JSON list of C-alpha atoms in Angstrom, two decimals:
[
{"chain": "A", "resi": 29, "resn": "MET", "atom": "CA", "xyz": [19.65, -4.48, 10.53]},
{"chain": "A", "resi": 30, "resn": "ARG", "atom": "CA", "xyz": [23.12, -5.71, 9.27]},
{"chain": "A", "resi": 31, "resn": "THR", "atom": "CA", "xyz": [26.13, -4.80, 11.60]},
{"chain": "A", "resi": 32, "resn": "THR", "atom": "CA", "xyz": [29.98, -5.15, 11.30]},
{"chain": "A", "resi": 33, "resn": "GLU", "atom": "CA", "xyz": [31.90, -6.69, 14.08]},
{"chain": "A", "resi": 34, "resn": "THR", "atom": "CA", "xyz": [35.09, -5.44, 14.86]},
{"chain": "A", "resi": 35, "resn": "GLY", "atom": "CA", "xyz": [37.03, -8.62, 15.44]},
{"chain": "A", "resi": 36, "resn": "GLU", "atom": "CA", "xyz": [38.41, -11.37, 13.56]},
{"chain": "A", "resi": 37, "resn": "ARG", "atom": "CA", "xyz": [40.70, -8.98, 11.32]},
{"chain": "A", "resi": 38, "resn": "GLN", "atom": "CA", "xyz": [44.18, -7.73, 10.72]},
{"chain": "A", "resi": 39, "resn": "CYS", "atom": "CA", "xyz": [45.44, -4.85, 12.37]},
{"chain": "A", "resi": 40, "resn": "TRP", "atom": "CA", "xyz": [45.87, -2.13, 9.31]},
{"chain": "A", "resi": 41, "resn": "GLY", "atom": "CA", "xyz": [49.14, -0.86, 11.27]},
{"chain": "A", "resi": 42, "resn": "CYS", "atom": "CA", "xyz": [51.05, -3.83, 12.52]},
{"chain": "A", "resi": 43, "resn": "ARG", "atom": "CA", "xyz": [49.24, -6.65, 10.57]},
{"chain": "A", "resi": 44, "resn": "ALA", "atom": "CA", "xyz": [48.48, -8.36, 14.15]},
{"chain": "A", "resi": 45, "resn": "GLU", "atom": "CA", "xyz": [45.14, -10.18, 14.56]},
{"chain": "A", "resi": 46, "resn": "VAL", "atom": "CA", "xyz": [42.61, -7.83, 16.23]},
{"chain": "A", "resi": 47, "resn": "GLU", "atom": "CA", "xyz": [39.30, -8.54, 17.95]},
{"chain": "A", "resi": 48, "resn": "THR", "atom": "CA", "xyz": [38.76, -4.91, 19.37]},
{"chain": "A", "resi": 49, "resn": "LEU", "atom": "CA", "xyz": [38.19, -1.37, 18.29]},
{"chain": "A", "resi": 50, "resn": "VAL", "atom": "CA", "xyz": [42.05, -0.64, 19.28]},
{"chain": "A", "resi": 51, "resn": "CYS", "atom": "CA", "xyz": [44.69, -3.10, 18.53]},
{"chain": "A", "resi": 52, "resn": "ALA", "atom": "CA", "xyz": [46.14, -4.53, 21.69]},
{"chain": "A", "resi": 53, "resn": "ARG", "atom": "CA", "xyz": [49.83, -4.64, 20.28]},
{"chain": "A", "resi": 54, "resn": "CYS", "atom": "CA", "xyz": [50.34, -1.03, 18.38]},
{"chain": "A", "resi": 55, "resn": "GLN", "atom": "CA", "xyz": [47.22, 0.92, 19.77]},
{"chain": "A", "resi": 56, "resn": "ALA", "atom": "CA", "xyz": [45.98, 1.80, 16.29]},
{"chain": "A", "resi": 57, "resn": "ILE", "atom": "CA", "xyz": [42.33, 2.44, 16.10]},
{"chain": "A", "resi": 58, "resn": "GLN", "atom": "CA", "xyz": [40.62, -0.02, 13.55]},
{"chain": "A", "resi": 59, "resn": "PRO", "atom": "CA", "xyz": [38.28, 1.22, 10.74]},
{"chain": "A", "resi": 60, "resn": "LEU", "atom": "CA", "xyz": [34.34, 0.67, 11.11]},
{"chain": "A", "resi": 61, "resn": "SER", "atom": "CA", "xyz": [32.72, -0.20, 8.00]},
{"chain": "A", "resi": 62, "resn": "GLY", "atom": "CA", "xyz": [28.91, -0.25, 7.68]},
{"chain": "A", "resi": 63, "resn": "GLU", "atom": "CA", "xyz": [26.95, -0.21, 10.79]},
{"chain": "A", "resi": 64, "resn": "PRO", "atom": "CA", "xyz": [29.36, -1.36, 13.55]},
{"chain": "A", "resi": 65, "resn": "ASP", "atom": "CA", "xyz": [27.98, -3.62, 16.41]},
{"chain": "A", "resi": 66, "resn": "LEU", "atom": "CA", "xyz": [27.55, -1.28, 19.26]},
{"chain": "A", "resi": 67, "resn": "PHE", "atom": "CA", "xyz": [28.05, -4.26, 21.63]},
{"chain": "A", "resi": 68, "resn": "ALA", "atom": "CA", "xyz": [31.42, -4.99, 20.07]},
{"chain": "A", "resi": 69, "resn": "VAL", "atom": "CA", "xyz": [32.25, -1.13, 19.96]},
{"chain": "A", "resi": 70, "resn": "LEU", "atom": "CA", "xyz": [32.67, -1.41, 23.72]},
{"chain": "A", "resi": 71, "resn": "GLY", "atom": "CA", "xyz": [34.06, -4.88, 23.97]},
{"chain": "A", "resi": 72, "resn": "LEU", "atom": "CA", "xyz": [30.79, -6.41, 25.51]},
{"chain": "A", "resi": 73, "resn": "PRO", "atom": "CA", "xyz": [29.07, -9.77, 24.43]},
{"chain": "A", "resi": 74, "resn": "ARG", "atom": "CA", "xyz": [26.01, -9.44, 22.68]},
{"chain": "A", "resi": 75, "resn": "ARG", "atom": "CA", "xyz": [23.28, -9.75, 25.50]},
{"chain": "A", "resi": 76, "resn": "LEU", "atom": "CA", "xyz": [20.64, -7.58, 27.22]},
{"chain": "A", "resi": 77, "resn": "MET", "atom": "CA", "xyz": [22.16, -8.01, 30.48]},
{"chain": "A", "resi": 78, "resn": "ILE", "atom": "CA", "xyz": [24.57, -5.77, 30.91]},
{"chain": "A", "resi": 79, "resn": "ASP", "atom": "CA", "xyz": [26.38, -4.71, 34.14]},
{"chain": "A", "resi": 80, "resn": "PRO", "atom": "CA", "xyz": [25.99, -1.01, 34.53]},
{"chain": "A", "resi": 81, "resn": "ALA", "atom": "CA", "xyz": [29.56, -0.75, 36.11]},
{"chain": "A", "resi": 82, "resn": "ASP", "atom": "CA", "xyz": [31.24, -2.64, 33.40]},
{"chain": "A", "resi": 83, "resn": "LEU", "atom": "CA", "xyz": [29.47, -0.54, 30.96]},
{"chain": "A", "resi": 84, "resn": "GLU", "atom": "CA", "xyz": [30.63, 2.52, 32.53]},
{"chain": "A", "resi": 85, "resn": "ARG", "atom": "CA", "xyz": [34.34, 1.31, 32.73]},
{"chain": "A", "resi": 86, "resn": "ARG", "atom": "CA", "xyz": [34.67, 0.15, 29.49]},
{"chain": "A", "resi": 87, "resn": "TYR", "atom": "CA", "xyz": [33.08, 3.34, 28.09]},
{"chain": "A", "resi": 88, "resn": "HIS", "atom": "CA", "xyz": [35.59, 5.60, 29.98]},
{"chain": "A", "resi": 89, "resn": "GLU", "atom": "CA", "xyz": [38.39, 3.28, 29.01]},
{"chain": "A", "resi": 90, "resn": "THR", "atom": "CA", "xyz": [37.49, 3.35, 25.12]},
{"chain": "A", "resi": 91, "resn": "SER", "atom": "CA", "xyz": [36.88, 6.79, 25.09]},
{"chain": "A", "resi": 92, "resn": "ARG", "atom": "CA", "xyz": [40.18, 7.85, 26.69]},
{"chain": "A", "resi": 93, "resn": "VAL", "atom": "CA", "xyz": [42.21, 5.42, 24.08]},
{"chain": "A", "resi": 94, "resn": "VAL", "atom": "CA", "xyz": [40.24, 6.99, 20.98]},
{"chain": "A", "resi": 95, "resn": "HIS", "atom": "CA", "xyz": [39.53, 10.53, 22.02]},
{"chain": "A", "resi": 96, "resn": "PRO", "atom": "CA", "xyz": [40.53, 13.02, 18.90]},
{"chain": "A", "resi": 97, "resn": "ASP", "atom": "CA", "xyz": [42.65, 15.03, 21.38]},
{"chain": "A", "resi": 98, "resn": "ARG", "atom": "CA", "xyz": [45.18, 12.27, 21.38]},
{"chain": "A", "resi": 99, "resn": "PHE", "atom": "CA", "xyz": [45.44, 12.32, 17.71]},
{"chain": "A", "resi": 100, "resn": "GLN", "atom": "CA", "xyz": [46.16, 15.98, 16.99]},
{"chain": "A", "resi": 101, "resn": "THR", "atom": "CA", "xyz": [49.56, 15.75, 15.39]},
{"chain": "A", "resi": 102, "resn": "ALA", "atom": "CA", "xyz": [48.64, 11.93, 13.80]},
{"chain": "A", "resi": 103, "resn": "SER", "atom": "CA", "xyz": [48.07, 11.16, 10.10]},
{"chain": "A", "resi": 104, "resn": "PRO", "atom": "CA", "xyz": [44.99, 12.69, 8.56]},
{"chain": "A", "resi": 105, "resn": "ARG", "atom": "CA", "xyz": [43.88, 8.80, 8.40]},
{"chain": "A", "resi": 106, "resn": "GLU", "atom": "CA", "xyz": [44.28, 8.45, 12.08]},
{"chain": "A", "resi": 107, "resn": "ARG", "atom": "CA", "xyz": [42.51, 11.43, 12.91]},
{"chain": "A", "resi": 108, "resn": "GLU", "atom": "CA", "xyz": [39.56, 10.31, 10.97]},
{"chain": "A", "resi": 109, "resn": "LEU", "atom": "CA", "xyz": [39.54, 6.74, 12.35]},
{"chain": "A", "resi": 110, "resn": "SER", "atom": "CA", "xyz": [39.77, 8.57, 15.87]},
{"chain": "A", "resi": 111, "resn": "LEU", "atom": "CA", "xyz": [36.42, 10.99, 15.04]},
{"chain": "A", "resi": 112, "resn": "ASP", "atom": "CA", "xyz": [34.65, 7.92, 13.67]},
{"chain": "A", "resi": 113, "resn": "ALA", "atom": "CA", "xyz": [35.75, 5.81, 16.70]},
{"chain": "A", "resi": 114, "resn": "SER", "atom": "CA", "xyz": [34.88, 8.40, 19.31]},
{"chain": "A", "resi": 115, "resn": "ALA", "atom": "CA", "xyz": [31.44, 9.07, 17.60]},
{"chain": "A", "resi": 116, "resn": "ALA", "atom": "CA", "xyz": [30.53, 5.37, 17.63]},
{"chain": "A", "resi": 117, "resn": "VAL", "atom": "CA", "xyz": [31.70, 4.82, 21.48]},
{"chain": "A", "resi": 118, "resn": "ASN", "atom": "CA", "xyz": [29.38, 7.47, 22.47]},
{"chain": "A", "resi": 119, "resn": "ARG", "atom": "CA", "xyz": [26.41, 6.14, 20.49]},
{"chain": "A", "resi": 120, "resn": "ALA", "atom": "CA", "xyz": [27.01, 2.67, 21.90]},
{"chain": "A", "resi": 121, "resn": "TYR", "atom": "CA", "xyz": [27.09, 4.17, 25.39]},
{"chain": "A", "resi": 122, "resn": "ARG", "atom": "CA", "xyz": [24.10, 5.90, 24.90]},
{"chain": "A", "resi": 123, "resn": "THR", "atom": "CA", "xyz": [21.99, 2.93, 23.55]},
{"chain": "A", "resi": 124, "resn": "LEU", "atom": "CA", "xyz": [23.26, 0.63, 25.76]},
{"chain": "A", "resi": 125, "resn": "ARG", "atom": "CA", "xyz": [22.77, 2.27, 28.80]},
{"chain": "A", "resi": 126, "resn": "ASP", "atom": "CA", "xyz": [19.02, 3.28, 28.33]},
{"chain": "A", "resi": 127, "resn": "PRO", "atom": "CA", "xyz": [16.85, 0.04, 28.75]},
{"chain": "A", "resi": 128, "resn": "ILE", "atom": "CA", "xyz": [14.22, 1.47, 26.03]},
{"chain": "A", "resi": 129, "resn": "ALA", "atom": "CA", "xyz": [17.06, 2.43, 23.23]},
{"chain": "A", "resi": 130, "resn": "LEU", "atom": "CA", "xyz": [18.87, -1.00, 24.10]},
{"chain": "A", "resi": 131, "resn": "GLY", "atom": "CA", "xyz": [15.56, -2.81, 23.53]},
{"chain": "A", "resi": 132, "resn": "ARG", "atom": "CA", "xyz": [14.84, -1.07, 20.27]},
{"chain": "A", "resi": 133, "resn": "TYR", "atom": "CA", "xyz": [18.27, -1.81, 18.96]},
{"chain": "A", "resi": 134, "resn": "TRP", "atom": "CA", "xyz": [18.10, -5.53, 20.24]},
{"chain": "A", "resi": 135, "resn": "LEU", "atom": "CA", "xyz": [14.89, -5.66, 17.83]},
{"chain": "A", "resi": 136, "resn": "ALA", "atom": "CA", "xyz": [16.58, -3.86, 15.17]},
{"chain": "A", "resi": 137, "resn": "LEU", "atom": "CA", "xyz": [19.50, -6.74, 15.33]},
{"chain": "A", "resi": 138, "resn": "HIS", "atom": "CA", "xyz": [16.88, -9.14, 14.99]},
{"chain": "A", "resi": 139, "resn": "GLY", "atom": "CA", "xyz": [15.18, -7.73, 11.99]},
{"chain": "A", "resi": 140, "resn": "VAL", "atom": "CA", "xyz": [12.41, -6.55, 13.92]},
{"chain": "A", "resi": 141, "resn": "SER", "atom": "CA", "xyz": [11.14, -2.67, 13.30]},
{"chain": "A", "resi": 142, "resn": "LEU", "atom": "CA", "xyz": [9.01, -1.48, 16.09]},
{"chain": "A", "resi": 143, "resn": "GLY", "atom": "CA", "xyz": [7.73, 1.68, 14.09]},
{"chain": "A", "resi": 144, "resn": "GLU", "atom": "CA", "xyz": [6.78, -0.72, 10.85]},
{"chain": "A", "resi": 145, "resn": "ARG", "atom": "CA", "xyz": [5.02, -3.23, 13.07]},
{"chain": "A", "resi": 146, "resn": "HIS", "atom": "CA", "xyz": [3.04, -0.97, 15.25]},
{"chain": "A", "resi": 147, "resn": "GLN", "atom": "CA", "xyz": [1.12, 1.76, 13.81]},
{"chain": "A", "resi": 148, "resn": "GLY", "atom": "CA", "xyz": [-2.17, 1.64, 16.09]},
{"chain": "A", "resi": 149, "resn": "VAL", "atom": "CA", "xyz": [-2.91, 1.95, 19.73]},
{"chain": "A", "resi": 150, "resn": "PRO", "atom": "CA", "xyz": [-1.56, -1.23, 21.53]},
{"chain": "A", "resi": 151, "resn": "PRO", "atom": "CA", "xyz": [-4.66, -3.17, 22.65]},
{"chain": "A", "resi": 152, "resn": "ALA", "atom": "CA", "xyz": [-3.60, -2.82, 26.49]},
{"chain": "A", "resi": 153, "resn": "LEU", "atom": "CA", "xyz": [-3.79, 0.66, 26.36]},
{"chain": "A", "resi": 154, "resn": "ALA", "atom": "CA", "xyz": [-6.82, 1.26, 24.04]},
{"chain": "A", "resi": 155, "resn": "ALA", "atom": "CA", "xyz": [-9.55, 2.06, 26.95]},
{"chain": "A", "resi": 156, "resn": "GLN", "atom": "CA", "xyz": [-7.29, 4.26, 28.74]},
{"chain": "A", "resi": 157, "resn": "VAL", "atom": "CA", "xyz": [-6.03, 6.38, 25.64]},
{"chain": "A", "resi": 158, "resn": "PHE", "atom": "CA", "xyz": [-9.63, 6.40, 24.56]},
{"chain": "A", "resi": 159, "resn": "GLU", "atom": "CA", "xyz": [-10.74, 8.10, 27.88]},
{"chain": "A", "resi": 160, "resn": "ILE", "atom": "CA", "xyz": [-7.77, 10.33, 27.81]},
{"chain": "A", "resi": 161, "resn": "GLN", "atom": "CA", "xyz": [-8.20, 11.49, 24.21]},
{"chain": "A", "resi": 162, "resn": "GLU", "atom": "CA", "xyz": [-12.04, 12.39, 24.96]},
{"chain": "A", "resi": 163, "resn": "GLU", "atom": "CA", "xyz": [-10.83, 14.47, 27.95]},
{"chain": "A", "resi": 164, "resn": "LEU", "atom": "CA", "xyz": [-8.00, 16.34, 26.09]},
{"chain": "A", "resi": 165, "resn": "GLU", "atom": "CA", "xyz": [-10.75, 17.31, 23.68]},
{"chain": "A", "resi": 166, "resn": "ALA", "atom": "CA", "xyz": [-13.04, 18.50, 26.31]},
{"chain": "A", "resi": 167, "resn": "LEU", "atom": "CA", "xyz": [-10.24, 20.51, 27.88]},
{"chain": "A", "resi": 168, "resn": "ARG", "atom": "CA", "xyz": [-9.17, 22.02, 24.80]},
{"chain": "A", "resi": 169, "resn": "ALA", "atom": "CA", "xyz": [-12.82, 23.14, 24.05]},
{"chain": "A", "resi": 170, "resn": "ALA", "atom": "CA", "xyz": [-13.73, 24.24, 27.51]},
{"chain": "A", "resi": 171, "resn": "ARG", "atom": "CA", "xyz": [-13.83, 27.62, 29.24]},
{"chain": "A", "resi": 172, "resn": "ASN", "atom": "CA", "xyz": [-13.46, 29.26, 32.70]},
{"chain": "A", "resi": 173, "resn": "GLU", "atom": "CA", "xyz": [-14.66, 27.08, 35.52]},
{"chain": "A", "resi": 174, "resn": "ASP", "atom": "CA", "xyz": [-15.48, 23.92, 33.34]},
{"chain": "A", "resi": 175, "resn": "ALA", "atom": "CA", "xyz": [-11.67, 24.23, 32.16]},
{"chain": "A", "resi": 176, "resn": "ASP", "atom": "CA", "xyz": [-10.30, 24.37, 35.96]},
{"chain": "A", "resi": 177, "resn": "SER", "atom": "CA", "xyz": [-12.22, 21.05, 36.81]},
{"chain": "A", "resi": 178, "resn": "LEU", "atom": "CA", "xyz": [-11.39, 19.26, 33.65]},
{"chain": "A", "resi": 179, "resn": "ARG", "atom": "CA", "xyz": [-7.54, 20.54, 33.88]},
{"chain": "A", "resi": 180, "resn": "ARG", "atom": "CA", "xyz": [-7.62, 18.78, 37.49]},
{"chain": "A", "resi": 181, "resn": "GLU", "atom": "CA", "xyz": [-9.16, 15.55, 35.99]},
{"chain": "A", "resi": 182, "resn": "VAL", "atom": "CA", "xyz": [-6.55, 15.72, 33.19]},
{"chain": "A", "resi": 183, "resn": "GLY", "atom": "CA", "xyz": [-3.38, 16.27, 35.75]},
{"chain": "A", "resi": 184, "resn": "GLU", "atom": "CA", "xyz": [-4.82, 13.06, 37.60]},
{"chain": "A", "resi": 185, "resn": "ARG", "atom": "CA", "xyz": [-4.71, 11.23, 34.19]},
{"chain": "A", "resi": 186, "resn": "ARG", "atom": "CA", "xyz": [-1.29, 12.52, 33.57]},
{"chain": "A", "resi": 187, "resn": "GLU", "atom": "CA", "xyz": [0.07, 10.92, 37.04]},
{"chain": "A", "resi": 188, "resn": "ASP", "atom": "CA", "xyz": [-1.70, 7.66, 36.26]},
{"chain": "A", "resi": 189, "resn": "VAL", "atom": "CA", "xyz": [0.16, 7.66, 32.87]},
{"chain": "A", "resi": 190, "resn": "ALA", "atom": "CA", "xyz": [3.37, 8.50, 34.07]},
{"chain": "A", "resi": 191, "resn": "ALA", "atom": "CA", "xyz": [3.14, 5.76, 36.69]},
{"chain": "A", "resi": 192, "resn": "ARG", "atom": "CA", "xyz": [1.97, 3.23, 34.01]},
{"chain": "A", "resi": 193, "resn": "LEU", "atom": "CA", "xyz": [5.05, 4.27, 32.17]},
{"chain": "A", "resi": 194, "resn": "ALA", "atom": "CA", "xyz": [7.25, 3.66, 35.13]},
{"chain": "A", "resi": 195, "resn": "ARG", "atom": "CA", "xyz": [5.92, 0.29, 35.45]},
{"chain": "A", "resi": 196, "resn": "LEU", "atom": "CA", "xyz": [6.53, -0.75, 32.03]},
{"chain": "A", "resi": 197, "resn": "ARG", "atom": "CA", "xyz": [10.22, 0.56, 32.52]},
{"chain": "A", "resi": 198, "resn": "ALA", "atom": "CA", "xyz": [10.74, -1.72, 35.16]},
{"chain": "A", "resi": 199, "resn": "GLU", "atom": "CA", "xyz": [8.80, -4.64, 33.48]},
{"chain": "A", "resi": 200, "resn": "LEU", "atom": "CA", "xyz": [11.18, -4.13, 30.74]},
{"chain": "A", "resi": 201, "resn": "VAL", "atom": "CA", "xyz": [14.23, -4.25, 32.81]},
{"chain": "A", "resi": 202, "resn": "GLY", "atom": "CA", "xyz": [12.84, -7.58, 34.26]},
{"chain": "A", "resi": 203, "resn": "LEU", "atom": "CA", "xyz": [12.54, -9.15, 30.76]},
{"chain": "A", "resi": 204, "resn": "TYR", "atom": "CA", "xyz": [16.36, -8.48, 30.72]},
{"chain": "A", "resi": 205, "resn": "ASP", "atom": "CA", "xyz": [17.05, -10.26, 33.50]},
{"chain": "A", "resi": 206, "resn": "ALA", "atom": "CA", "xyz": [15.18, -13.13, 32.87]},
{"chain": "A", "resi": 207, "resn": "ASN", "atom": "CA", "xyz": [17.01, -16.50, 31.96]},
{"chain": "A", "resi": 208, "resn": "GLY", "atom": "CA", "xyz": [17.28, -16.88, 28.14]},
{"chain": "A", "resi": 209, "resn": "GLY", "atom": "CA", "xyz": [16.36, -13.41, 27.55]},
{"chain": "A", "resi": 210, "resn": "PRO", "atom": "CA", "xyz": [12.79, -12.09, 26.21]},
{"chain": "A", "resi": 211, "resn": "VAL", "atom": "CA", "xyz": [10.81, -13.42, 23.38]},
{"chain": "A", "resi": 212, "resn": "LEU", "atom": "CA", "xyz": [10.99, -10.75, 20.66]},
{"chain": "A", "resi": 213, "resn": "GLU", "atom": "CA", "xyz": [7.28, -10.38, 20.55]},
{"chain": "A", "resi": 214, "resn": "ASP", "atom": "CA", "xyz": [7.32, -9.75, 24.34]},
{"chain": "A", "resi": 215, "resn": "LEU", "atom": "CA", "xyz": [9.70, -7.37, 24.06]},
{"chain": "A", "resi": 216, "resn": "ARG", "atom": "CA", "xyz": [8.30, -5.53, 21.12]},
{"chain": "A", "resi": 217, "resn": "GLN", "atom": "CA", "xyz": [4.83, -5.19, 22.93]},
{"chain": "A", "resi": 218, "resn": "ARG", "atom": "CA", "xyz": [6.45, -3.59, 25.78]},
{"chain": "A", "resi": 219, "resn": "LEU", "atom": "CA", "xyz": [8.34, -0.91, 23.58]},
{"chain": "A", "resi": 220, "resn": "ALA", "atom": "CA", "xyz": [5.18, -0.30, 21.85]},
{"chain": "A", "resi": 221, "resn": "GLU", "atom": "CA", "xyz": [3.19, 0.41, 24.88]},
{"chain": "A", "resi": 222, "resn": "ILE", "atom": "CA", "xyz": [6.13, 2.53, 26.32]},
{"chain": "A", "resi": 223, "resn": "ALA", "atom": "CA", "xyz": [6.31, 4.53, 23.09]},
{"chain": "A", "resi": 224, "resn": "TYR", "atom": "CA", "xyz": [2.81, 5.38, 22.76]},
{"chain": "A", "resi": 225, "resn": "LEU", "atom": "CA", "xyz": [2.65, 6.65, 26.50]},
{"chain": "A", "resi": 226, "resn": "ARG", "atom": "CA", "xyz": [5.61, 8.66, 26.00]},
{"chain": "A", "resi": 227, "resn": "THR", "atom": "CA", "xyz": [3.72, 10.26, 22.81]},
{"chain": "A", "resi": 228, "resn": "LEU", "atom": "CA", "xyz": [0.27, 10.42, 25.17]},
{"chain": "A", "resi": 229, "resn": "LEU", "atom": "CA", "xyz": [2.20, 12.04, 27.97]},
{"chain": "A", "resi": 230, "resn": "GLY", "atom": "CA", "xyz": [3.60, 14.65, 25.58]},
{"chain": "A", "resi": 231, "resn": "ASP", "atom": "CA", "xyz": [0.23, 15.43, 24.34]},
{"chain": "A", "resi": 232, "resn": "ILE", "atom": "CA", "xyz": [-1.28, 15.84, 27.91]},
{"chain": "A", "resi": 233, "resn": "ASP", "atom": "CA", "xyz": [1.49, 18.14, 28.77]},
{"chain": "A", "resi": 234, "resn": "GLU", "atom": "CA", "xyz": [1.10, 20.34, 25.84]},
{"chain": "A", "resi": 235, "resn": "THR", "atom": "CA", "xyz": [-2.54, 20.49, 26.26]},
{"chain": "A", "resi": 236, "resn": "LEU", "atom": "CA", "xyz": [-2.31, 21.39, 30.08]},
{"chain": "A", "resi": 237, "resn": "GLU", "atom": "CA", "xyz": [0.52, 24.05, 29.25]},
{"chain": "A", "resi": 238, "resn": "LYS", "atom": "CA", "xyz": [-1.83, 25.68, 26.62]},
{"chain": "A", "resi": 239, "resn": "GLY", "atom": "CA", "xyz": [-4.84, 25.64, 28.79]},
{"chain": "A", "resi": 240, "resn": "ALA", "atom": "CA", "xyz": [-2.71, 27.49, 31.61]},
{"chain": "A", "resi": 241, "resn": "GLN", "atom": "CA", "xyz": [-1.99, 30.62, 29.22]}
]
């Protein structure tokens, strides 16, 4: 992913040197060309360890400055810049506050695509996934008493999957707090497992819901 930094430019309004989304001298919103750096949009250093309170503060401050309501009587260009900036700020906030979205974005910044590199079942999950898929198939084909028994078993499996997903999320945050940050491959593996467990959880819920009808 190639991103566009917001800094090291001249303000289009007053020609002052500007390093942020909004010019400190004239308050003009700077244009975003290409794919904006979501860290830079909120004035954050590019790192995985983000102080949640600082993220909230920067988000609300920047949102107020670029909000389209402030530019209703401005020029067409300023209104357009406001809309673009507001969308970028919201996207940056949604991405950087969610550990999973943040991890995916971090991989993309470093040229690693989770979707392209991970097509099959993560090895660490293979045994559990195989057993659950067999139980789901049995539940879909079962009737009456057998279905009730299998539904209880699948419900217990669902609790196991949800617990493992919660543990992986905690491990992911732990990786971000590690000195020097995570190795990209470690991060990719964790995210691949989380993505697969999310899909598996959805399959379980769908099967249980249909079986209850």
